CSV table of C-alpha atoms and ligand atoms in Angstrom, one decimal:
chain,number,residue,atom,x,y,z
A,1,MET,CA,22.3,0.6,46.2
A,2,ARG,CA,21.0,-2.7,47.5
A,3,ILE,CA,22.4,-5.8,45.9
A,4,PRO,CA,20.4,-9.1,46.3
A,5,PHE,CA,21.0,-10.8,49.6
A,6,ILE,CA,20.4,-14.5,49.8
A,7,CYS,CA,20.9,-16.4,53.1
A,8,ALA,CA,20.7,-20.2,53.6
A,9,ASN,CA,19.2,-21.1,57.0
A,10,TRP,CA,20.3,-24.7,57.7
A,11,LYS,CA,18.4,-24.9,61.0
A,12,MET,CA,19.4,-28.0,62.9
A,13,TYR,CA,20.9,-29.8,59.9
A,14,LYS,CA,24.5,-30.7,59.0
A,15,THR,CA,27.4,-32.0,61.0
A,16,VAL,CA,30.8,-30.3,60.8
A,17,ASP,CA,31.9,-32.7,58.1
A,18,GLU,CA,28.7,-32.1,56.1
A,19,ALA,CA,29.0,-28.4,56.4
A,20,VAL,CA,32.6,-28.3,55.2
A,21,LYS,CA,31.8,-30.6,52.3
A,22,TYR,CA,28.9,-28.3,51.3
A,23,VAL,CA,31.0,-25.1,51.5
A,24,LYS,CA,33.8,-26.7,49.4
A,25,GLU,CA,31.3,-27.7,46.7
A,26,PHE,CA,29.4,-24.5,46.9
A,27,ARG,CA,32.2,-21.9,46.8
A,28,PRO,CA,33.4,-22.4,43.2
A,29,ARG,CA,29.7,-22.2,42.0
A,30,ALA,CA,29.2,-19.0,44.1
A,31,ARG,CA,32.2,-17.4,42.5
A,32,GLU,CA,30.3,-17.2,39.2
A,33,LEU,CA,27.4,-15.4,40.9
A,34,ASP,CA,28.9,-11.9,41.4
A,35,GLY,CA,26.8,-9.0,42.6
A,36,VAL,CA,24.9,-11.0,45.2
A,37,GLU,CA,25.6,-11.1,48.9
A,38,ILE,CA,25.5,-14.8,49.8
A,39,VAL,CA,25.4,-16.1,53.4
A,40,LEU,CA,25.3,-19.7,54.8
A,41,ALA,CA,24.0,-20.1,58.4
A,42,PRO,CA,25.0,-23.5,59.8
A,43,PRO,CA,24.4,-24.7,63.4
A,44,PHE,CA,26.8,-23.2,66.0
A,45,THR,CA,28.9,-26.4,66.1
A,46,ALA,CA,29.9,-26.0,62.4
A,47,LEU,CA,30.4,-22.2,62.4
A,48,HIS,CA,34.1,-22.1,62.7
A,49,ALA,CA,34.8,-24.9,60.3
A,50,ALA,CA,32.4,-23.5,57.7
A,51,ALA,CA,34.0,-20.0,58.0
A,52,GLU,CA,37.4,-21.6,57.5
A,53,ALA,CA,36.2,-23.4,54.4
A,54,ALA,CA,34.6,-20.2,53.1
A,55,ARG,CA,37.7,-18.1,53.7
A,56,ASN,CA,38.7,-15.8,50.8
A,57,SER,CA,35.5,-16.5,48.9
A,58,ASN,CA,32.3,-14.5,48.3
A,59,VAL,CA,30.4,-16.7,50.7
A,60,GLY,CA,29.7,-15.2,54.1
A,61,ILE,CA,28.9,-17.2,57.3
A,62,GLY,CA,26.1,-16.5,59.8
A,63,ALA,CA,24.8,-17.9,63.0
A,64,GLN,CA,21.2,-18.7,63.6
A,65,ASP,CA,20.8,-17.0,67.0
A,66,LEU,CA,22.8,-15.3,69.8
A,67,TYR,CA,22.5,-14.3,73.4
A,68,TRP,CA,22.7,-10.6,74.3
A,69,GLU,CA,25.3,-10.8,77.1
A,70,ARG,CA,29.0,-11.0,76.3
A,71,GLU,CA,29.6,-13.8,78.8
A,72,GLY,CA,28.4,-15.2,82.1
A,73,ALA,CA,26.4,-17.9,83.7
A,74,TYR,CA,24.0,-18.5,80.9
A,75,THR,CA,24.2,-22.3,80.3
A,76,GLY,CA,23.7,-23.2,76.7
A,77,GLU,CA,23.9,-19.7,75.3
A,78,VAL,CA,26.4,-18.3,72.8
A,79,SER,CA,27.3,-14.6,72.6
A,80,GLY,CA,27.9,-12.2,69.7
A,81,PRO,CA,31.7,-11.9,70.3
A,82,MET,CA,32.0,-15.7,70.4
A,83,ILE,CA,30.2,-15.9,67.1
A,84,ARG,CA,32.3,-13.2,65.6
A,85,GLU,CA,35.5,-14.9,66.8
A,86,ALA,CA,34.3,-18.2,65.2
A,87,GLY,CA,34.4,-16.4,61.8
A,88,ALA,CA,30.8,-15.4,61.3
A,89,GLU,CA,29.7,-12.0,60.1
A,90,TYR,CA,26.0,-12.3,60.2
A,91,VAL,CA,23.4,-13.6,62.7
A,92,ILE,CA,19.7,-14.5,62.2
A,93,VAL,CA,17.6,-13.1,65.0
A,94,GLY,CA,13.9,-13.8,66.0
A,95,HIS,CA,13.2,-16.6,63.5
A,96,SER,CA,9.6,-17.7,63.9
A,97,GLU,CA,10.8,-21.1,65.1
A,98,ARG,CA,12.6,-19.4,67.9
A,99,ARG,CA,9.6,-17.2,68.7
A,100,THR,CA,7.1,-20.1,68.8
A,101,LEU,CA,9.2,-22.9,70.1
A,102,PHE,CA,11.7,-21.1,72.4
A,103,GLY,CA,9.7,-18.1,73.7
A,104,GLU,CA,11.4,-15.3,71.8
A,105,THR,CA,9.6,-12.0,72.1
A,106,ASP,CA,9.9,-8.6,70.3
A,107,ASP,CA,11.8,-7.5,73.4
A,108,THR,CA,14.4,-10.3,73.3
A,109,VAL,CA,14.7,-9.8,69.6
A,110,ASN,CA,15.4,-6.1,70.3
A,111,ARG,CA,18.2,-6.9,72.8
A,112,LYS,CA,19.7,-9.5,70.4
A,113,ILE,CA,19.8,-7.1,67.5
A,114,ALA,CA,21.6,-4.5,69.6
A,115,ALA,CA,24.0,-7.2,70.8
A,116,ALA,CA,24.7,-8.3,67.3
A,117,PHE,CA,25.6,-4.8,66.2
A,118,ALA,CA,27.8,-4.3,69.3
A,119,ALA,CA,29.7,-7.5,68.3
A,120,GLY,CA,30.2,-6.3,64.7
A,121,LEU,CA,27.7,-8.8,63.3
A,122,CYS,CA,25.1,-7.9,60.7
A,123,PRO,CA,21.7,-9.0,62.1
A,124,ILE,CA,19.1,-10.6,59.9
A,125,ALA,CA,15.9,-9.8,61.8
A,126,CYS,CA,12.9,-12.0,61.1
A,127,ILE,CA,9.3,-10.8,61.3
A,128,GLY,CA,6.0,-12.1,59.9
A,129,GLU,CA,2.4,-13.0,60.8
A,130,THR,CA,0.8,-16.3,61.5
A,131,LEU,CA,-2.1,-17.7,59.4
A,132,ASP,CA,-4.7,-16.7,62.0
A,133,GLN,CA,-3.4,-13.2,62.1
A,134,ARG,CA,-3.5,-13.0,58.2
A,135,GLU,CA,-7.0,-14.3,58.2
A,136,ARG,CA,-8.0,-11.8,60.8
A,137,GLN,CA,-6.5,-9.1,58.5
A,138,GLU,CA,-3.9,-8.2,61.2
A,139,THR,CA,-0.8,-8.7,59.1
A,140,PHE,CA,0.1,-5.0,58.9
A,141,ASP,CA,-0.5,-4.5,62.6
A,142,VAL,CA,1.7,-7.5,63.5
A,143,LEU,CA,4.5,-6.2,61.2
A,144,ASP,CA,4.2,-2.7,62.7
A,145,ARG,CA,4.5,-4.0,66.2
A,146,GLN,CA,7.4,-6.3,65.4
A,147,ILE,CA,9.2,-3.5,63.6
A,148,LYS,CA,8.5,-0.9,66.3
A,149,ARG,CA,9.5,-3.0,69.3
A,150,GLY,CA,12.1,-5.2,67.7
A,151,LEU,CA,14.0,-2.2,66.2
A,152,ASP,CA,13.4,0.2,69.1
A,153,GLY,CA,16.5,2.4,69.8
A,154,LEU,CA,18.4,1.5,66.7
A,155,THR,CA,20.1,4.4,64.8
A,156,SER,CA,19.4,5.3,61.2
A,157,GLU,CA,22.9,4.0,60.4
A,158,GLN,CA,22.1,0.7,61.9
A,159,ILE,CA,18.8,0.4,60.0
A,160,ALA,CA,20.8,1.1,56.8
A,161,GLN,CA,23.0,-2.0,57.6
A,162,LEU,CA,20.2,-4.2,58.8
A,163,VAL,CA,18.6,-7.1,56.9
A,164,ILE,CA,14.9,-7.7,57.6
A,165,ALA,CA,13.5,-11.0,56.6
A,166,TYR,CA,9.7,-11.0,56.0
A,167,GLU,CA,8.7,-14.5,56.7
A,168,PRO,CA,5.0,-15.3,56.9
A,169,VAL,CA,4.9,-18.0,59.5
A,170,TRP,CA,2.3,-20.0,57.5
A,171,ALA,CA,4.8,-20.2,54.6
A,172,ILE,CA,7.8,-21.5,56.5
A,173,GLY,CA,8.6,-25.2,55.8
A,174,THR,CA,5.1,-25.7,54.5
A,175,GLY,CA,5.7,-25.7,50.8
A,176,ARG,CA,3.1,-22.9,50.6
A,177,ASN,CA,4.9,-19.7,49.6
A,178,ALA,CA,3.4,-16.2,49.7
A,179,THR,CA,2.3,-15.2,46.2
A,180,PRO,CA,4.5,-12.6,44.6
A,181,ALA,CA,1.7,-10.0,45.1
A,182,GLN,CA,1.4,-10.9,48.8
A,183,ALA,CA,5.2,-10.5,49.2
A,184,ALA,CA,5.2,-7.2,47.3
A,185,GLU,CA,2.4,-5.8,49.4
A,186,ALA,CA,4.1,-6.8,52.7
A,187,HIS,CA,7.6,-5.6,51.6
A,188,GLY,CA,6.2,-2.3,50.4
A,189,HIS,CA,4.5,-1.8,53.8
A,190,ILE,CA,7.7,-2.6,55.7
A,191,ARG,CA,9.7,-0.2,53.6
A,192,LYS,CA,7.1,2.6,54.2
A,193,ARG,CA,7.2,2.0,57.9
A,194,LEU,CA,11.0,2.1,57.9
A,195,GLN,CA,10.9,5.4,56.0
A,196,HIS,CA,8.4,6.9,58.4
A,197,TRP,CA,10.3,5.8,61.6
A,198,PHE,CA,13.9,5.9,60.6
A,199,GLY,CA,14.1,8.2,57.6
A,200,ARG,CA,14.1,7.7,53.8
A,201,ASP,CA,17.8,7.3,53.3
A,202,SER,CA,18.3,4.5,55.8
A,203,ALA,CA,15.1,2.8,54.7
A,204,GLU,CA,16.4,2.8,51.1
A,205,LEU,CA,19.6,1.0,52.2
A,206,CYS,CA,17.9,-1.6,54.5
A,207,HIS,CA,17.5,-5.0,52.8
A,208,VAL,CA,14.1,-6.5,53.1
A,209,ILE,CA,14.3,-10.1,52.1
A,210,TYR,CA,11.5,-12.8,51.7
A,211,GLY,CA,11.5,-16.2,53.5
A,212,GLY,CA,9.0,-19.0,53.3
A,213,SER,CA,9.2,-22.0,51.0
A,214,VAL,CA,11.5,-20.3,48.5
A,215,LYS,CA,12.4,-22.9,45.8
A,216,PRO,CA,14.2,-22.8,42.5
A,217,ASP,CA,10.8,-22.7,40.8
A,218,ASN,CA,9.3,-19.7,42.6
A,219,ALA,CA,12.5,-17.6,43.3
A,220,SER,CA,12.4,-15.6,40.0
A,221,ASP,CA,8.8,-14.5,40.5
A,222,LEU,CA,9.3,-13.5,44.1
A,223,MET,CA,12.6,-11.7,43.4
A,224,ALA,CA,11.0,-9.7,40.5
A,225,GLN,CA,8.8,-7.9,43.0
A,226,PRO,CA,9.4,-4.3,44.0
A,227,ASP,CA,11.1,-4.1,47.5
A,228,VAL,CA,11.9,-7.8,47.6
A,229,ASP,CA,15.7,-7.6,48.0
A,230,GLY,CA,16.6,-11.3,48.4
A,231,ALA,CA,15.6,-14.5,50.2
A,232,LEU,CA,16.0,-16.4,53.4
A,233,VAL,CA,15.9,-20.1,52.4
A,234,GLY,CA,15.4,-23.0,54.7
A,235,GLY,CA,14.7,-26.5,53.3
A,236,ALA,CA,15.8,-25.7,49.7
A,237,SER,CA,19.2,-24.5,50.8
A,238,LEU,CA,20.3,-27.8,52.2
A,239,ASP,CA,21.1,-29.1,48.8
A,240,VAL,CA,24.0,-27.3,46.9
A,241,ARG,CA,22.4,-27.5,43.5
A,242,SER,CA,19.0,-26.3,44.6
A,243,PHE,CA,20.6,-23.3,46.5
A,244,VAL,CA,22.9,-22.4,43.6
A,245,GLU,CA,19.8,-22.4,41.4
A,246,ILE,CA,17.9,-20.1,43.8
A,247,VAL,CA,20.9,-17.6,44.0
A,248,ALA,CA,21.3,-17.7,40.2
A,249,ARG,CA,17.6,-17.1,39.5
A,250,SER,CA,17.3,-14.3,42.1
A,251,ARG,CA,20.4,-12.6,40.6
A,252,GLN,CA,18.9,-12.9,37.2
A,253,ALA,CA,15.6,-11.4,38.3
A,254,ALA,CA,17.3,-8.5,39.9
A,255,LEU,CA,19.4,-7.8,36.8
A,256,ALA,CA,16.3,-8.0,34.6
A,257,ARG,CA,14.6,-5.5,36.9
A,258,ARG,CA,17.5,-3.1,36.7
A,259,ALA,CA,17.7,-3.5,32.9
A,260,ALA,CA,13.9,-2.7,32.7
A,261,GLY,CA,14.5,0.4,34.9
A,262,ARG,CA,11.9,-0.7,37.3
A,263,PRO,CA,12.1,1.0,40.7
A,264,GLY,CA,12.5,-0.7,44.1
A,265,GLY,CA,14.2,-3.9,45.1
A,266,ALA,CA,17.8,-4.9,44.9
A,267,VAL,CA,19.7,-4.0,41.8
B,1,PEP,C1,13.4,-20.4,57.1
B,1,PEP,O1,13.8,-21.3,57.8
B,1,PEP,O2,13.6,-19.3,57.3
B,1,PEP,C2,12.5,-20.8,55.9
B,1,PEP,C3,12.1,-19.8,55.2
B,1,PEP,O3,12.3,-22.1,55.7
B,1,PEP,P1,11.7,-22.8,54.4
B,1,PEP,O4,12.5,-22.1,53.2
B,1,PEP,O5,12.0,-24.2,54.5
B,1,PEP,O6,10.3,-22.4,54.3
């Protein structure tokens, strides 16, 4: 059974003090939101302090990237074991900002996902098409390539533990979210491909979450879609009240879907 998975991506926002203040304010609110897996992904500098502030709560901590080697002469990089030791349990891999601004490829994403698993971290692997690609009707081809190359060599057991974030690049930080129908179509496609390449059982356990301008106002409609198992939230996660609202509405939508006996998606 997949329970809703909601991750806050703080990008390059929040100092150590700001991160700790947020976690202290957020954790009592999160306690009321059971049955949801909640993750906060601060910058590297705040990982340890945020993990300490979240200790013994239902709030998990994730990093926003990692390097695939354990240690070595890789100036500026941070490894999976280092992230794990800092107290994080999750790591975002292949975010479109890293692909477009820092040269990430499906190959580097693949190595990073393998390194995350090796370090005992749950990877949140981001995929998604650009606006040009969507307009050229290449969305499914792009997703297929990113899944095939990015997840190459993973076992069915790893796919079952993986979180895939479908994030159409044109929807990230733009205020223009995918429509619920567009999200449902893409998520359904991703699930089918996972079934085909990794088997039905692991595909059913893999979380496929949506990212791209998720806000309190659109969270319910997006989360009500089949195969939308949660959200990766950037801008709207920076404010505690707004993020609490998104988690609460997503949880409500998942509960309503279960009550209605509708198939697919997180329950
Ligand atoms: C993101 O950073 O993954 C993201 C989806 O950002 P935003 O919610 O701001 O579009």
